[in-house]
Amino acid sequence: MKPTYQPNAEFDLSLTRVVDVPKALVWRAWTDPDLLKPWFCPLPWITIDCEIDLRPGGAFRTTMQSPEGESFHNEGCYLEITAGEKLVWTNTLLAGYRPSVIATTCGSDDVGFPFTAMVELADHPDGTRYTATVIHADTAGRDTHARMGFNDGWGKALDQLVAMIKAGS
C-alpha cells in the first residue's frame, strides 16, 4: 500500500522510513496511551499524560514536559482511522469536532499553527514502511514547524518507538 496522501512541498512536511519492526506493534504504540508516552516526544522532553479516544471525532490529547519541568498540553481530534494502517488527526478541532483555538506550542508565544497530521503504515519485506505527514495551512506554519525540528524530532521519536518495541515493551 502506498501512502494515500501525496504531500505538497509548499505546505507539508513528511518523513518516510522503513523500520525493522512489525506494523501491528507500530500501530499499537500509536494507539495505546501507555505505550505512546515513552517514545512520543524526543528526549529529553517526555510525554507525561496521554488520552486516546480512537474513533473519528475522538480526542487525541498529550501533555509534554520540557527538561525544565514545564508542561505543555496538546489537544486534537481524530478525523480518520483505518485500523492498523492510518491515523489522521488535527489540532484545529477538539473532540466531537468542536473548533479549537490554536494553542501555543512548547511554551513559545509565537509558535502556534494549525495542522493536520497523518501516520500511514504498510507492510514491507524489512518490517514496516512508516510515513508521517504534517499538513500545514500555509508556508509560515510549515516553515515554523521545520525550524522547530520536524525531521529531527519526528525521526528521533520514531527511533524511540522502534527501540521500545525491540526492548519488548
mmCIF file of C-alpha atoms in Angstrom:
data_model
loop_
_atom_site.group_PDB
_atom_site.id
_atom_site.type_symbol
_atom_site.label_atom_id
_atom_site.label_comp_id
_atom_site.label_asym_id
_atom_site.label_seq_id
_atom_site.Cartn_x
_atom_site.Cartn_y
_atom_site.Cartn_z
ATOM 1 C CA MET A 1 0.000 0.000 0.000
ATOM 2 C CA LYS A 2 1.357 3.400 -0.981
ATOM 3 C CA PRO A 3 0.621 6.440 1.176
ATOM 4 C CA THR A 4 -2.821 7.790 0.298
ATOM 5 C CA TYR A 5 -1.866 11.461 0.529
ATOM 6 C CA GLN A 6 0.794 13.000 -1.661
ATOM 7 C CA PRO A 7 2.459 15.838 0.281
ATOM 8 C CA ASN A 8 2.559 19.308 -1.203
ATOM 9 C CA ALA A 9 6.129 20.564 -0.681
ATOM 10 C CA GLU A 10 4.882 24.142 -0.372
ATOM 11 C CA PHE A 11 2.753 23.428 2.717
ATOM 12 C CA ASP A 12 3.622 19.990 4.112
ATOM 13 C CA LEU A 13 6.421 18.172 5.893
ATOM 14 C CA SER A 14 6.819 14.425 5.527
ATOM 15 C CA LEU A 15 9.043 11.653 6.826
ATOM 16 C CA THR A 16 9.131 8.161 5.302
ATOM 17 C CA ARG A 17 11.287 5.345 6.625
ATOM 18 C CA VAL A 18 11.325 1.580 6.710
ATOM 19 C CA VAL A 19 11.678 0.285 10.266
ATOM 20 C CA ASP A 20 12.537 -3.311 11.146
ATOM 21 C CA VAL A 21 9.608 -3.968 13.474
ATOM 22 C CA PRO A 22 6.132 -5.373 12.701
ATOM 23 C CA LYS A 23 3.404 -2.995 11.570
ATOM 24 C CA ALA A 24 0.992 -4.306 14.233
ATOM 25 C CA LEU A 25 3.388 -3.276 17.001
ATOM 26 C CA VAL A 26 3.934 0.186 15.500
ATOM 27 C CA TRP A 27 0.149 0.598 15.334
ATOM 28 C CA ARG A 28 -0.194 -0.486 18.947
ATOM 29 C CA ALA A 29 2.486 2.026 20.016
ATOM 30 C CA TRP A 30 0.458 4.796 18.347
ATOM 31 C CA THR A 31 -2.913 3.738 19.784
ATOM 32 C CA ASP A 32 -2.238 2.640 23.381
ATOM 33 C CA PRO A 33 -1.653 5.640 25.684
ATOM 34 C CA ASP A 34 0.674 3.674 27.977
ATOM 35 C CA LEU A 35 2.817 2.683 25.001
ATOM 36 C CA LEU A 36 2.748 6.133 23.370
ATOM 37 C CA LYS A 37 4.051 8.041 26.398
ATOM 38 C CA PRO A 38 7.588 6.537 26.482
ATOM 39 C CA TRP A 39 8.507 7.492 22.907
ATOM 40 C CA PHE A 40 6.177 10.237 21.622
ATOM 41 C CA CYS A 41 8.437 13.255 22.020
ATOM 42 C CA PRO A 42 12.190 13.328 21.547
ATOM 43 C CA LEU A 43 14.187 13.068 24.751
ATOM 44 C CA PRO A 44 14.980 14.956 26.926
ATOM 45 C CA TRP A 45 11.332 16.044 26.563
ATOM 46 C CA ILE A 46 8.835 13.498 27.910
ATOM 47 C CA THR A 47 5.138 12.812 27.498
ATOM 48 C CA ILE A 48 3.584 12.737 30.961
ATOM 49 C CA ASP A 49 -0.058 12.220 30.020
ATOM 50 C CA CYS A 50 -2.000 10.868 27.059
ATOM 51 C CA GLU A 51 -5.636 10.261 26.194
ATOM 52 C CA ILE A 52 -6.646 8.394 23.056
ATOM 53 C CA ASP A 53 -10.291 8.000 22.050
ATOM 54 C CA LEU A 54 -9.648 6.031 18.870
ATOM 55 C CA ARG A 55 -12.587 6.937 16.646
ATOM 56 C CA PRO A 56 -13.386 9.735 14.223
ATOM 57 C CA GLY A 57 -14.327 12.696 16.422
ATOM 58 C CA GLY A 58 -12.431 11.196 19.359
ATOM 59 C CA ALA A 59 -9.847 13.074 21.386
ATOM 60 C CA PHE A 60 -6.093 12.793 20.980
ATOM 61 C CA ARG A 61 -4.555 14.619 23.942
ATOM 62 C CA THR A 62 -0.987 14.688 25.190
ATOM 63 C CA THR A 63 0.902 16.634 27.800
ATOM 64 C CA MET A 64 4.589 17.076 27.161
ATOM 65 C CA GLN A 65 7.114 18.208 29.737
ATOM 66 C CA SER A 66 10.255 20.179 28.952
ATOM 67 C CA PRO A 67 13.621 19.344 30.527
ATOM 68 C CA GLU A 68 12.985 22.347 32.816
ATOM 69 C CA GLY A 69 9.753 20.780 34.098
ATOM 70 C CA GLU A 70 7.242 22.975 32.236
ATOM 71 C CA SER A 71 4.130 21.159 30.974
ATOM 72 C CA PHE A 72 2.513 21.776 27.590
ATOM 73 C CA HIS A 73 -0.939 20.412 26.810
ATOM 74 C CA ASN A 74 -1.815 19.491 23.226
ATOM 75 C CA GLU A 75 -5.301 18.588 22.130
ATOM 76 C CA GLY A 76 -6.733 17.414 18.852
ATOM 77 C CA CYS A 77 -9.416 15.371 17.184
ATOM 78 C CA TYR A 78 -9.144 12.204 15.123
ATOM 79 C CA LEU A 79 -10.529 12.627 11.628
ATOM 80 C CA GLU A 80 -9.855 9.239 10.060
ATOM 81 C CA ILE A 81 -8.771 5.849 11.328
ATOM 82 C CA THR A 82 -8.047 2.788 9.217
ATOM 83 C CA ALA A 83 -7.228 0.078 11.741
ATOM 84 C CA GLY A 84 -3.608 -0.994 11.552
ATOM 85 C CA GLU A 85 -2.802 1.364 8.681
ATOM 86 C CA LYS A 86 -3.716 5.015 9.057
ATOM 87 C CA LEU A 87 -4.320 7.699 11.690
ATOM 88 C CA VAL A 88 -5.323 11.254 10.814
ATOM 89 C CA TRP A 89 -5.839 13.972 13.430
ATOM 90 C CA THR A 90 -5.848 17.744 13.634
ATOM 91 C CA ASN A 91 -5.251 20.431 16.239
ATOM 92 C CA THR A 92 -7.902 22.650 14.608
ATOM 93 C CA LEU A 93 -10.680 20.610 16.205
ATOM 94 C CA LEU A 94 -11.323 19.278 19.674
ATOM 95 C CA ALA A 95 -13.150 16.056 20.478
ATOM 96 C CA GLY A 96 -16.584 15.904 18.907
ATOM 97 C CA TYR A 97 -15.350 18.099 16.022
ATOM 98 C CA ARG A 98 -15.637 21.253 18.140
ATOM 99 C CA PRO A 99 -13.489 24.050 16.648
ATOM 100 C CA SER A 100 -10.446 24.869 18.733
ATOM 101 C CA VAL A 101 -8.338 27.902 19.379
ATOM 102 C CA ILE A 102 -4.802 27.080 18.294
ATOM 103 C CA ALA A 103 -2.651 26.955 21.412
ATOM 104 C CA THR A 104 0.983 27.911 21.501
ATOM 105 C CA THR A 105 3.406 25.059 21.075
ATOM 106 C CA CYS A 106 6.115 24.143 23.557
ATOM 107 C CA GLY A 107 5.628 27.311 25.568
ATOM 108 C CA SER A 108 6.565 29.826 22.912
ATOM 109 C CA ASP A 109 4.023 32.609 22.421
ATOM 110 C CA ASP A 110 4.977 32.909 18.750
ATOM 111 C CA VAL A 111 4.780 29.205 17.922
ATOM 112 C CA GLY A 112 1.266 28.017 17.287
ATOM 113 C CA PHE A 113 -0.006 26.850 13.932
ATOM 114 C CA PRO A 114 -2.912 24.802 12.617
ATOM 115 C CA PHE A 115 -2.068 21.380 11.220
ATOM 116 C CA THR A 116 -3.414 18.008 10.255
ATOM 117 C CA ALA A 117 -1.131 15.041 10.922
ATOM 118 C CA MET A 118 -1.228 11.671 9.246
ATOM 119 C CA VAL A 119 0.632 8.463 10.034
ATOM 120 C CA GLU A 120 0.430 5.694 7.450
ATOM 121 C CA LEU A 121 1.816 2.195 7.950
ATOM 122 C CA ALA A 122 2.373 -0.511 5.369
ATOM 123 C CA ASP A 123 3.919 -3.961 5.443
ATOM 124 C CA HIS A 124 7.401 -4.063 3.958
ATOM 125 C CA PRO A 125 9.739 -7.042 3.442
ATOM 126 C CA ASP A 126 12.066 -5.480 6.028
ATOM 127 C CA GLY A 127 9.318 -4.604 8.548
ATOM 128 C CA THR A 128 7.093 -1.543 8.211
ATOM 129 C CA ARG A 129 7.044 1.398 5.841
ATOM 130 C CA TYR A 130 6.243 4.371 8.084
ATOM 131 C CA THR A 131 5.101 7.676 6.619
ATOM 132 C CA ALA A 132 4.318 10.665 8.815
ATOM 133 C CA THR A 133 2.998 13.783 7.123
ATOM 134 C CA VAL A 134 2.013 17.082 8.686
ATOM 135 C CA ILE A 135 -0.211 19.254 6.522
ATOM 136 C CA HIS A 136 0.007 22.988 7.270
ATOM 137 C CA ALA A 137 -2.375 25.801 6.364
ATOM 138 C CA ASP A 138 0.361 27.943 4.857
ATOM 139 C CA THR A 139 4.100 28.219 4.265
ATOM 140 C CA ALA A 140 4.535 30.173 7.509
ATOM 141 C CA GLY A 141 3.230 27.212 9.544
ATOM 142 C CA ARG A 142 5.333 24.761 7.541
ATOM 143 C CA ASP A 143 8.445 26.917 7.995
ATOM 144 C CA THR A 144 7.814 27.327 11.725
ATOM 145 C CA HIS A 145 7.398 23.575 12.152
ATOM 146 C CA ALA A 146 10.541 22.910 10.086
ATOM 147 C CA ARG A 147 12.538 25.354 12.265
ATOM 148 C CA MET A 148 11.232 23.599 15.378
ATOM 149 C CA GLY A 149 12.941 20.475 14.046
ATOM 150 C CA PHE A 150 10.188 18.426 12.396
ATOM 151 C CA ASN A 151 12.547 15.969 10.680
ATOM 152 C CA ASP A 152 14.882 15.524 13.633
ATOM 153 C CA GLY A 153 12.088 15.438 16.215
ATOM 154 C CA TRP A 154 9.735 13.072 14.396
ATOM 155 C CA GLY A 155 12.710 10.934 13.344
ATOM 156 C CA LYS A 156 14.067 10.728 16.893
ATOM 157 C CA ALA A 157 10.605 9.872 18.238
ATOM 158 C CA LEU A 158 10.336 7.088 15.637
ATOM 159 C CA ASP A 159 13.749 5.766 16.711
ATOM 160 C CA GLN A 160 12.486 5.750 20.322
ATOM 161 C CA LEU A 161 9.315 3.905 19.255
ATOM 162 C CA VAL A 162 11.373 1.230 17.447
ATOM 163 C CA ALA A 163 13.752 0.868 20.411
ATOM 164 C CA MET A 164 10.787 0.440 22.775
ATOM 165 C CA ILE A 165 9.307 -2.294 20.578
ATOM 166 C CA LYS A 166 12.630 -4.094 20.304
ATOM 167 C CA ALA A 167 13.048 -3.923 24.090
ATOM 168 C CA GLY A 168 9.780 -5.849 24.368
ATOM 169 C CA SER A 169 7.519 -3.165 25.825
#
